[in-house]
PDB file of C-alpha atoms in Angstrom:
ATOM      1  CA  MET S   1      22.887  27.795 -23.057  1.00 45.00           C
ATOM      2  CA  LYS S   2      20.033  26.925 -25.274  1.00 44.00           C
ATOM      3  CA  ILE S   3      17.954  24.277 -23.312  1.00 43.00           C
ATOM      4  CA  ASN S   4      18.421  26.422 -20.459  1.00 48.00           C
ATOM      5  CA  CYS S   5      16.100  29.327 -21.850  1.00 48.00           C
ATOM      6  CA  TYR S   6      13.971  27.057 -23.570  1.00 46.00           C
ATOM      7  CA  LEU S   7      12.900  25.518 -19.995  1.00 44.00           C
ATOM      8  CA  ALA S   8      12.865  28.823 -18.149  1.00 48.00           C
ATOM      9  CA  THR S   9      10.806  29.691 -20.823  1.00 51.00           C
ATOM     10  CA  VAL S  10       8.528  27.200 -20.465  1.00 47.00           C
ATOM     11  CA  LEU S  11       8.376  27.040 -16.947  1.00 49.00           C
ATOM     12  CA  LYS S  12       7.454  30.681 -17.160  1.00 53.00           C
ATOM     13  CA  ASP S  13       4.659  29.942 -19.425  1.00 60.00           C
ATOM     14  CA  GLN S  14       1.243  30.348 -17.340  1.00 68.00           C
ATOM     15  CA  ASP S  15      -0.563  28.735 -20.058  1.00 73.00           C
ATOM     16  CA  PHE S  16       1.652  25.681 -19.770  1.00 74.00           C
ATOM     17  CA  ILE S  17       1.341  25.021 -16.648  1.00 77.00           C
ATOM     18  CA  SER S  18      -1.915  25.430 -16.521  1.00 78.00           C
ATOM     19  CA  LYS S  19      -2.929  23.533 -19.089  1.00 82.00           C
ATOM     20  CA  LEU S  20      -0.695  20.743 -17.009  1.00 82.00           C
ATOM     21  CA  LEU S  21      -2.699  21.641 -13.940  1.00 81.00           C
ATOM     22  CA  LYS S  22      -5.781  21.197 -15.838  1.00 81.00           C
ATOM     23  CA  HIS S  23      -5.106  17.767 -16.608  1.00 83.00           C
ATOM     24  CA  PHE S  24      -3.901  16.194 -14.078  1.00 82.00           C
ATOM     25  CA  LYS S  25      -6.178  17.447 -12.236  1.00 77.00           C
ATOM     26  CA  GLY S  26      -6.533  16.117  -8.849  1.00 70.00           C
ATOM     27  CA  ARG S  27      -4.624  13.337  -9.547  1.00 75.00           C
ATOM     28  CA  ASN S  28      -2.517  11.438  -7.060  1.00 70.00           C
ATOM     29  CA  ASP S  29      -1.834   8.727  -8.973  1.00 74.00           C
ATOM     30  CA  ILE S  30       0.411  10.737 -12.073  1.00 82.00           C
ATOM     31  CA  SER S  31       3.534   8.867 -13.325  1.00 82.00           C
ATOM     32  CA  THR S  32       5.863   9.427 -15.448  1.00 83.00           C
ATOM     33  CA  ASP S  33       4.893   7.494 -18.435  1.00 84.00           C
ATOM     34  CA  GLU S  34       1.842  10.007 -18.218  1.00 86.00           C
ATOM     35  CA  LEU S  35       3.844  13.445 -17.614  1.00 85.00           C
ATOM     36  CA  PHE S  36       6.626  11.863 -20.855  1.00 86.00           C
ATOM     37  CA  ALA S  37       2.818  11.473 -22.940  1.00 87.00           C
ATOM     38  CA  PHE S  38       1.301  15.155 -21.661  1.00 86.00           C
ATOM     39  CA  PHE S  39       4.958  16.933 -22.666  1.00 85.00           C
ATOM     40  CA  THR S  40       4.944  15.547 -25.954  1.00 85.00           C
ATOM     41  CA  LYS S  41       0.981  16.111 -26.859  1.00 86.00           C
ATOM     42  CA  GLU S  42       2.653  19.140 -25.740  1.00 82.00           C
ATOM     43  CA  GLU S  43       5.891  20.511 -27.287  1.00 79.00           C
ATOM     44  CA  GLY S  44       6.700  17.808 -29.695  1.00 80.00           C
ATOM     45  CA  LYS S  45       9.843  15.531 -29.446  1.00 80.00           C
ATOM     46  CA  ILE S  46      12.549  16.730 -27.027  1.00 79.00           C
ATOM     47  CA  PRO S  47      15.274  15.434 -25.753  1.00 83.00           C
ATOM     48  CA  VAL S  48      13.919  12.755 -22.293  1.00 82.00           C
ATOM     49  CA  ASN S  49      16.499  14.320 -20.666  1.00 83.00           C
ATOM     50  CA  THR S  50      15.132  17.894 -20.913  1.00 81.00           C
ATOM     51  CA  ILE S  51      11.816  15.972 -19.885  1.00 81.00           C
ATOM     52  CA  SER S  52      13.321  14.639 -16.272  1.00 83.00           C
ATOM     53  CA  TRP S  53      14.867  18.616 -16.079  1.00 83.00           C
ATOM     54  CA  ARG S  54      11.204  19.384 -16.373  1.00 80.00           C
ATOM     55  CA  ILE S  55       9.816  17.434 -14.092  1.00 83.00           C
ATOM     56  CA  TYR S  56      12.561  19.121 -12.086  1.00 81.00           C
ATOM     57  CA  HIS S  57      11.908  22.632 -12.099  1.00 77.00           C
ATOM     58  CA  LEU S  58       7.724  21.565 -12.156  1.00 80.00           C
ATOM     59  CA  LYS S  59       8.194  19.528  -8.055  1.00 78.00           C
ATOM     60  CA  GLU S  60      11.150  22.842  -7.034  1.00 74.00           C
ATOM     61  CA  LYS S  61       7.914  25.274  -7.718  1.00 69.00           C
ATOM     62  CA  GLY S  62       5.490  23.197  -5.887  1.00 74.00           C
ATOM     63  CA  ILE S  63       3.709  22.618  -9.198  1.00 78.00           C
ATOM     64  CA  LEU S  64       4.348  18.862  -8.644  1.00 81.00           C
ATOM     65  CA  THR S  65       5.099  16.013  -5.750  1.00 78.00           C
ATOM     66  CA  HIS S  66       7.018  13.119  -5.826  1.00 75.00           C
ATOM     67  CA  VAL S  67       3.956  10.752  -3.364  1.00 71.00           C
ATOM     68  CA  GLY S  68       5.971   7.904  -4.720  1.00 67.00           C
ATOM     69  CA  ARG S  69       8.159   4.652  -7.473  1.00 66.00           C
ATOM     70  CA  ALA S  70       7.710   6.964 -10.729  1.00 71.00           C
ATOM     71  CA  THR S  71       5.020   8.482  -8.833  1.00 77.00           C
ATOM     72  CA  TYR S  72       3.433  12.556  -8.746  1.00 80.00           C
ATOM     73  CA  ALA S  73       0.594  14.389  -7.193  1.00 77.00           C
ATOM     74  CA  VAL S  74      -0.652  18.034  -7.857  1.00 76.00           C
ATOM     75  CA  GLY S  75       0.535  20.760  -5.974  1.00 70.00           C
ATOM     76  CA  LYS S  76       1.697  20.030  -2.681  1.00 64.00           C
ATOM     77  CA  THR S  77       1.290  17.185  -0.011  1.00 64.00           C
ATOM     78  CA  ASP S  78       1.737  16.795   3.498  1.00 68.00           C
ATOM     79  CA  LYS S  79       1.095  13.276   3.464  1.00 74.00           C
ATOM     80  CA  GLY S  80       4.010  10.836   5.395  1.00 79.00           C
ATOM     81  CA  ASN S  81       4.827   6.924   4.038  1.00 84.00           C
ATOM     82  CA  PHE S  82       2.813   4.352   5.995  1.00 90.00           C
ATOM     83  CA  ILE S  83       5.619   3.310   8.810  1.00 90.00           C
ATOM     84  CA  PRO S  84       3.408   0.796  10.563  1.00 91.00           C
ATOM     85  CA  PHE S  85       4.541   0.179  14.067  1.00 90.00           C
ATOM     86  CA  ILE S  86       6.659  -3.454  15.564  1.00 92.00           C
ATOM     87  CA  SER S  87       5.853  -4.454  18.535  1.00 93.00           C
ATOM     88  CA  ALA S  88       8.800  -6.315  20.856  1.00 93.00           C
ATOM     89  CA  HIS S  89       6.012  -9.016  20.500  1.00 94.00           C
ATOM     90  CA  VAL S  90       6.164  -9.073  16.584  1.00 96.00           C
ATOM     91  CA  LYS S  91       9.958  -9.055  17.033  1.00 96.00           C
ATOM     92  CA  LYS S  92       9.968 -11.880  18.975  1.00 96.00           C
ATOM     93  CA  ILE S  93       7.828 -14.008  16.930  1.00 97.00           C
ATOM     94  CA  TYR S  94       9.553 -12.919  13.502  1.00 97.00           C
ATOM     95  CA  SER S  95      12.882 -13.373  15.342  1.00 97.00           C
ATOM     96  CA  GLN S  96      12.197 -17.292  17.150  1.00 97.00           C
ATOM     97  CA  ILE S  97      11.242 -18.849  13.342  1.00 97.00           C
ATOM     98  CA  LYS S  98      13.995 -16.975  11.279  1.00 97.00           C
ATOM     99  CA  LYS S  99      16.574 -18.352  13.734  1.00 97.00           C
ATOM    100  CA  GLU S 100      14.856 -21.374  13.105  1.00 97.00           C
ATOM    101  CA  LEU S 101      12.977 -21.629   9.737  1.00 97.00           C
ATOM    102  CA  PRO S 102      15.347 -19.161   7.878  1.00 95.00           C
ATOM    103  CA  TYR S 103      15.298 -19.911   5.135  1.00 95.00           C
ATOM    104  CA  LEU S 104      11.457 -19.021   4.874  1.00 96.00           C
ATOM    105  CA  ASN S 105      10.624 -15.598   3.556  1.00 96.00           C
ATOM    106  CA  ILE S 106       7.877 -14.855   6.471  1.00 97.00           C
ATOM    107  CA  SER S 107       5.616 -11.241   6.520  1.00 98.00           C
ATOM    108  CA  ILE S 108       4.575 -10.613   9.829  1.00 98.00           C
ATOM    109  CA  TRP S 109       1.914  -7.579  11.141  1.00 97.00           C
ATOM    110  CA  ASP S 110      -0.579  -7.052  13.883  1.00 96.00           C
ATOM    111  CA  THR S 111      -3.745  -5.910  14.178  1.00 95.00           C
ATOM    112  CA  ARG S 112      -3.500  -3.446  16.621  1.00 94.00           C
ATOM    113  CA  LEU S 113      -2.673  -0.576  13.718  1.00 93.00           C
ATOM    114  CA  LEU S 114      -6.183  -0.916  12.282  1.00 94.00           C
ATOM    115  CA  ASN S 115      -7.474   1.272  14.933  1.00 91.00           C
ATOM    116  CA  SER S 116      -5.546   3.524  14.520  1.00 90.00           C
ATOM    117  CA  PHE S 117      -7.913   4.421  11.051  1.00 92.00           C
ATOM    118  CA  MET S 118     -10.956   3.213  13.493  1.00 91.00           C
ATOM    119  CA  ILE S 119     -13.509   5.358  15.625  1.00 88.00           C
ATOM    120  CA  HIS S 120     -14.583   2.229  17.358  1.00 87.00           C
ATOM    121  CA  GLN S 121     -11.634   0.425  18.627  1.00 86.00           C
ATOM    122  CA  ILE S 122     -11.022  -3.182  18.754  1.00 85.00           C
ATOM    123  CA  GLY S 123     -10.416  -4.983  21.854  1.00 86.00           C
ATOM    124  CA  ARG S 124      -9.658  -8.466  20.151  1.00 88.00           C
ATOM    125  CA  PHE S 125      -6.406  -8.606  17.746  1.00 93.00           C
ATOM    126  CA  PHE S 126      -4.458 -10.941  15.005  1.00 95.00           C
ATOM    127  CA  ILE S 127      -1.214 -11.102  14.668  1.00 97.00           C
ATOM    128  CA  VAL S 128      -0.426 -12.369  11.095  1.00 97.00           C
ATOM    129  CA  VAL S 129       2.609 -14.645  10.208  1.00 98.00           C
ATOM    130  CA  GLU S 130       2.532 -14.748   6.472  1.00 98.00           C
ATOM    131  CA  THR S 131       4.947 -17.280   4.725  1.00 97.00           C
ATOM    132  CA  GLU S 132       4.788 -19.452   1.339  1.00 96.00           C
ATOM    133  CA  LYS S 133       2.575 -22.303   1.295  1.00 95.00           C
ATOM    134  CA  GLU S 134       5.673 -25.074   2.193  1.00 96.00           C
ATOM    135  CA  GLY S 135       6.163 -23.410   4.977  1.00 97.00           C
ATOM    136  CA  MET S 136       3.072 -22.972   6.811  1.00 97.00           C
ATOM    137  CA  GLU S 137       2.527 -26.192   9.061  1.00 97.00           C
ATOM    138  CA  SER S 138       6.317 -26.004   9.942  1.00 97.00           C
ATOM    139  CA  VAL S 139       5.792 -22.527  11.003  1.00 98.00           C
ATOM    140  CA  PHE S 140       2.403 -23.956  13.000  1.00 97.00           C
ATOM    141  CA  ASN S 141       4.304 -26.147  13.816  1.00 97.00           C
ATOM    142  CA  LEU S 142       6.780 -23.884  16.009  1.00 97.00           C
ATOM    143  CA  LEU S 143       4.334 -21.284  17.020  1.00 97.00           C
ATOM    144  CA  SER S 144       1.956 -23.635  19.177  1.00 95.00           C
ATOM    145  CA  ALA S 145       4.930 -25.682  21.144  1.00 95.00           C
ATOM    146  CA  THR S 146       5.228 -22.325  22.714  1.00 92.00           C
ATOM    147  CA  ASN S 147       1.862 -21.341  22.945  1.00 91.00           C
ATOM    148  CA  LYS S 148      -2.026 -22.442  22.664  1.00 92.00           C
ATOM    149  CA  ASN S 149      -3.284 -19.542  20.751  1.00 95.00           C
ATOM    150  CA  VAL S 150      -2.013 -20.247  16.978  1.00 96.00           C
ATOM    151  CA  PHE S 151      -4.419 -20.789  14.184  1.00 96.00           C
ATOM    152  CA  LEU S 152      -3.251 -22.191  10.956  1.00 97.00           C
ATOM    153  CA  ASN S 153      -5.004 -20.585   8.360  1.00 95.00           C
ATOM    154  CA  PRO S 154      -8.367 -20.559  10.143  1.00 94.00           C
ATOM    155  CA  ASP S 155     -11.616 -20.645   8.583  1.00 92.00           C
ATOM    156  CA  ASN S 156     -14.313 -18.791  10.064  1.00 89.00           C
ATOM    157  CA  LYS S 157     -15.458 -21.458  12.328  1.00 91.00           C
ATOM    158  CA  THR S 158     -11.897 -21.687  13.711  1.00 92.00           C
ATOM    159  CA  LEU S 159     -12.138 -17.416  14.277  1.00 90.00           C
ATOM    160  CA  GLU S 160     -15.120 -17.724  15.676  1.00 88.00           C
ATOM    161  CA  ARG S 161     -15.567 -21.030  17.646  1.00 89.00           C
ATOM    162  CA  TYR S 162     -11.554 -20.591  19.574  1.00 89.00           C
ATOM    163  CA  ALA S 163      -9.828 -17.895  18.422  1.00 88.00           C
ATOM    164  CA  SER S 164     -12.383 -16.235  20.013  1.00 86.00           C
ATOM    165  CA  ASN S 165     -10.959 -16.848  23.296  1.00 88.00           C
ATOM    166  CA  PHE S 166      -8.361 -15.097  23.036  1.00 92.00           C
ATOM    167  CA  ASN S 167      -7.589 -11.797  23.062  1.00 91.00           C
ATOM    168  CA  GLU S 168      -4.951 -12.035  20.688  1.00 94.00           C
ATOM    169  CA  SER S 169      -4.307 -14.999  18.228  1.00 95.00           C
ATOM    170  CA  ILE S 170      -1.634 -15.830  16.095  1.00 97.00           C
ATOM    171  CA  ILE S 171      -2.959 -16.015  12.185  1.00 97.00           C
ATOM    172  CA  ILE S 172      -0.072 -18.612  10.226  1.00 98.00           C
ATOM    173  CA  GLN S 173      -1.493 -17.949   6.090  1.00 97.00           C
ATOM    174  CA  GLN S 174       0.000 -17.797   2.822  1.00 97.00           C
ATOM    175  CA  LEU S 175       1.768 -14.864   1.385  1.00 96.00           C
ATOM    176  CA  ILE S 176       0.762 -14.323  -1.639  1.00 95.00           C
ATOM    177  CA  THR S 177       3.352 -13.881  -4.540  1.00 92.00           C
ATOM    178  CA  GLU S 178       5.153 -10.761  -5.467  1.00 91.00           C
ATOM    179  CA  ALA S 179       2.371  -8.914  -2.022  1.00 95.00           C
ATOM    180  CA  PRO S 180       3.759  -5.633  -1.153  1.00 95.00           C
ATOM    181  CA  THR S 181       5.180  -6.142   1.999  1.00 95.00           C
ATOM    182  CA  LEU S 182       8.140  -3.480   3.608  1.00 93.00           C
ATOM    183  CA  GLN S 183      11.350  -3.555   5.782  1.00 94.00           C
ATOM    184  CA  VAL S 184      10.617  -2.179   8.713  1.00 93.00           C
ATOM    185  CA  GLN S 185      13.619  -2.708  11.271  1.00 91.00           C
ATOM    186  CA  GLY S 186      14.361  -5.269  10.089  1.00 93.00           C
ATOM    187  CA  ILE S 187      11.337  -6.480   9.718  1.00 96.00           C
ATOM    188  CA  ASP S 188       9.895  -7.913   6.837  1.00 97.00           C
ATOM    189  CA  THR S 189       6.057  -6.550   7.185  1.00 97.00           C
ATOM    190  CA  ILE S 190       2.390  -5.131   5.912  1.00 97.00           C
ATOM    191  CA  SER S 191       2.700  -2.015   3.470  1.00 96.00           C
ATOM    192  CA  ILE S 192      -0.157   0.470   3.061  1.00 95.00           C
ATOM    193  CA  GLU S 193      -1.240  -0.755  -0.438  1.00 95.00           C
ATOM    194  CA  LYS S 194      -0.991  -5.099   0.778  1.00 97.00           C
ATOM    195  CA  LEU S 195      -3.621  -3.424   3.804  1.00 97.00           C
ATOM    196  CA  ILE S 196      -6.728  -1.722   1.755  1.00 98.00           C
ATOM    197  CA  VAL S 197      -6.907  -4.697  -0.053  1.00 98.00           C
ATOM    198  CA  ASP S 198      -6.379  -7.455   2.666  1.00 97.00           C
ATOM    199  CA  CYS S 199      -9.516  -5.244   3.968  1.00 97.00           C
ATOM    200  CA  LEU S 200     -10.727  -6.493   0.970  1.00 97.00           C
ATOM    201  CA  ALA S 201      -9.992 -10.088   0.995  1.00 96.00           C
ATOM    202  CA  GLU S 202      -9.878 -11.581   4.249  1.00 96.00           C
ATOM    203  CA  LYS S 203     -13.312 -10.536   5.472  1.00 94.00           C
ATOM    204  CA  GLU S 204     -13.668 -13.449   7.693  1.00 92.00           C
ATOM    205  CA  LEU S 205      -9.695 -12.868   9.421  1.00 93.00           C
ATOM    206  CA  LEU S 206     -11.449  -9.102   9.482  1.00 93.00           C
ATOM    207  CA  PHE S 207     -14.624 -10.111  10.467  1.00 91.00           C
ATOM    208  CA  ALA S 208     -15.101  -6.999  13.082  1.00 89.00           C
ATOM    209  CA  HIS S 209     -13.634  -4.372  10.670  1.00 92.00           C
ATOM    210  CA  GLN S 210     -15.747  -4.707   8.319  1.00 93.00           C
ATOM    211  CA  GLU S 211     -18.369  -2.031   9.292  1.00 92.00           C
ATOM    212  CA  GLU S 212     -15.369   0.436  10.051  1.00 94.00           C
ATOM    213  CA  LEU S 213     -13.602   0.402   7.045  1.00 96.00           C
ATOM    214  CA  ASP S 214     -15.807   3.056   5.719  1.00 95.00           C
ATOM    215  CA  ASN S 215     -13.380   5.418   8.473  1.00 94.00           C
ATOM    216  CA  ILE S 216     -10.275   3.352   7.350  1.00 95.00           C
ATOM    217  CA  PHE S 217     -10.382   4.414   4.110  1.00 96.00           C
ATOM    218  CA  SER S 218     -10.991   7.288   4.770  1.00 94.00           C
ATOM    219  CA  SER S 219      -7.823   8.308   7.573  1.00 93.00           C
ATOM    220  CA  ILE S 220      -5.345   6.060   5.035  1.00 94.00           C
ATOM    221  CA  ALA S 221      -6.548   8.454   2.316  1.00 91.00           C
ATOM    222  CA  GLU S 222      -6.478  11.974   3.689  1.00 88.00           C
ATOM    223  CA  ARG S 223      -2.703  10.671   5.825  1.00 88.00           C
ATOM    224  CA  PHE S 224      -0.764   8.370   3.618  1.00 88.00           C
ATOM    225  CA  ASN S 225       0.925   8.124  -0.545  1.00 85.00           C
ATOM    226  CA  ILE S 226       0.277   5.103  -2.003  1.00 87.00           C
ATOM    227  CA  SER S 227       1.475   3.140  -5.159  1.00 87.00           C
ATOM    228  CA  ILE S 228      -1.252   3.028  -6.791  1.00 88.00           C
ATOM    229  CA  LYS S 229       0.193   0.622  -9.379  1.00 87.00           C
ATOM    230  CA  SER S 230       1.353  -1.372  -6.657  1.00 91.00           C
ATOM    231  CA  ALA S 231      -2.563  -1.749  -5.101  1.00 94.00           C
ATOM    232  CA  ARG S 232      -3.682  -2.964  -7.911  1.00 93.00           C
ATOM    233  CA  ARG S 233      -0.833  -5.945  -8.634  1.00 94.00           C
ATOM    234  CA  TYR S 234      -1.877  -7.272  -5.442  1.00 97.00           C
ATOM    235  CA  ALA S 235      -5.161  -6.841  -5.956  1.00 97.00           C
ATOM    236  CA  SER S 236      -5.223  -8.735  -9.034  1.00 96.00           C
ATOM    237  CA  ARG S 237      -3.832 -11.541  -7.503  1.00 96.00           C
ATOM    238  CA  ARG S 238      -5.826 -11.755  -4.815  1.00 96.00           C
ATOM    239  CA  GLY S 239      -9.540 -11.830  -7.280  1.00 96.00           C
ATOM    240  CA  GLN S 240     -10.326  -7.794  -5.517  1.00 96.00           C
ATOM    241  CA  SER S 241      -9.629  -5.414  -8.498  1.00 96.00           C
ATOM    242  CA  ALA S 242     -13.260  -4.595  -8.943  1.00 96.00           C
ATOM    243  CA  GLU S 243     -13.686  -3.659  -5.189  1.00 96.00           C
ATOM    244  CA  LEU S 244     -10.144  -2.271  -5.076  1.00 96.00           C
ATOM    245  CA  ASP S 245     -11.111   0.510  -8.150  1.00 95.00           C
ATOM    246  CA  LYS S 246     -14.296   1.397  -6.117  1.00 95.00           C
ATOM    247  CA  VAL S 247     -11.768   2.332  -3.225  1.00 95.00           C
ATOM    248  CA  LEU S 248      -9.883   4.532  -5.079  1.00 93.00           C
ATOM    249  CA  HIS S 249     -12.595   6.220  -7.555  1.00 91.00           C
ATOM    250  CA  THR S 250     -14.469   7.064  -3.781  1.00 93.00           C
ATOM    251  CA  TYR S 251     -11.341   7.491  -0.797  1.00 92.00           C
ATOM    252  CA  PHE S 252      -8.331   8.416  -3.693  1.00 87.00           C
ATOM    253  CA  LYS S 253      -9.908  10.104  -6.093  1.00 80.00           C
ATOM    254  CA  VAL S 254      -8.676   7.468  -8.927  1.00 81.00           C
ATOM    255  CA  SER S 255     -11.017   6.974 -11.778  1.00 67.00           C
ATOM    256  CA  ALA S 256     -11.048   4.045 -14.387  1.00 57.00           C
ATOM    257  CA  LEU S 257      -8.968   5.558 -16.931  1.00 42.00           C
ATOM    258  CA  ASN S 258      -6.584   7.835 -14.278  1.00 45.00           C
ATOM    259  CA  GLU S 259      -5.818   4.115 -12.655  1.00 41.00           C
ATOM    260  CA  LYS S 260      -6.083   2.008 -16.296  1.00 43.00           C
ATOM    261  CA  SER S 261      -2.259   5.064 -16.974  1.00 40.00           C
ATOM    262  CA  ALA S 262      -0.938   3.917 -13.722  1.00 41.00           C
ATOM    263  CA  LYS S 263      -1.163   0.541 -14.729  1.00 39.00           C
ATOM    264  CA  LEU S 264       1.759   2.191 -17.656  1.00 32.00           C
TER     265      LEU S 264
END
C-alpha cells in the first residue's frame, strides 16, 4: 500500500515528469539503464521493482513509449515496426537453398523494397542471398544450375558489365556474423537496422540507390522504429560507425552522447 501511494504521488508530480521530459527531450532511443539512472538520481536509491512499475505507469500515461527491446521514446509515436514483403520468387529461392543445403545459415532480401522509400524508382533489382563464407560457392553452384543471372560476390565491373543485362539478378554474398535479421513467414531476411547500414556499406551493389539515400533515410526515420544498439553494433562490424553516426544525428536526431548511452 505504501509503495502504491508513493508511486501515485511521484507520477502526479508534474515537476518530476517535467524533469524527465526535459532530460530526454526528443529521444527515441532511451535505454532501460538510462531510465534507471535518471530515477536513481532524482529519487535516490529505490528498489528495481519500484522503478519498473514507474516505467510501466509512465507508458500507460503516454509519457514514454516502448519502441524496441529495452528501448523507449518520449511521448506517443505512430511509428511501426518494419516487416519486409516476401515475394513468391524470394520464397522459392530460399526454399530451394534450404532443401539442398539445410545446414547453411541463409538470409535473403529483395532490393525492390527500397523503392518504397524513394522518389525516383529503379527498374533493375537484386535478390541478395547471404550465407557464411564457406557456403557461398555451394549456393552459387546450386542457383546458377538453373539461372543465368546469378553472381558470386560481384565487383563493380561485373555488376556494370553483366548484371546490368538483367532486370533482376541474384547476388551471393557473405553473411556478416551477428548481422541483425528478421524472421518473416519462416524466412530469414533483412531488418531495418541492417538495411540502413547496408545502404552505407554496399556502395557498389547499391550504386543506383546512392543518390536517393536522403529520401531513404528520411522515410525510414519517419515511418519505423529502429534499435540504435543493433544498428551501431552491426555498423561497427561493417566499418561504418562514423557514417552511421552522421545518419543517426541527421535523420533520427540522436546525438553522440545518446548514441553512447544506447550502447549500455
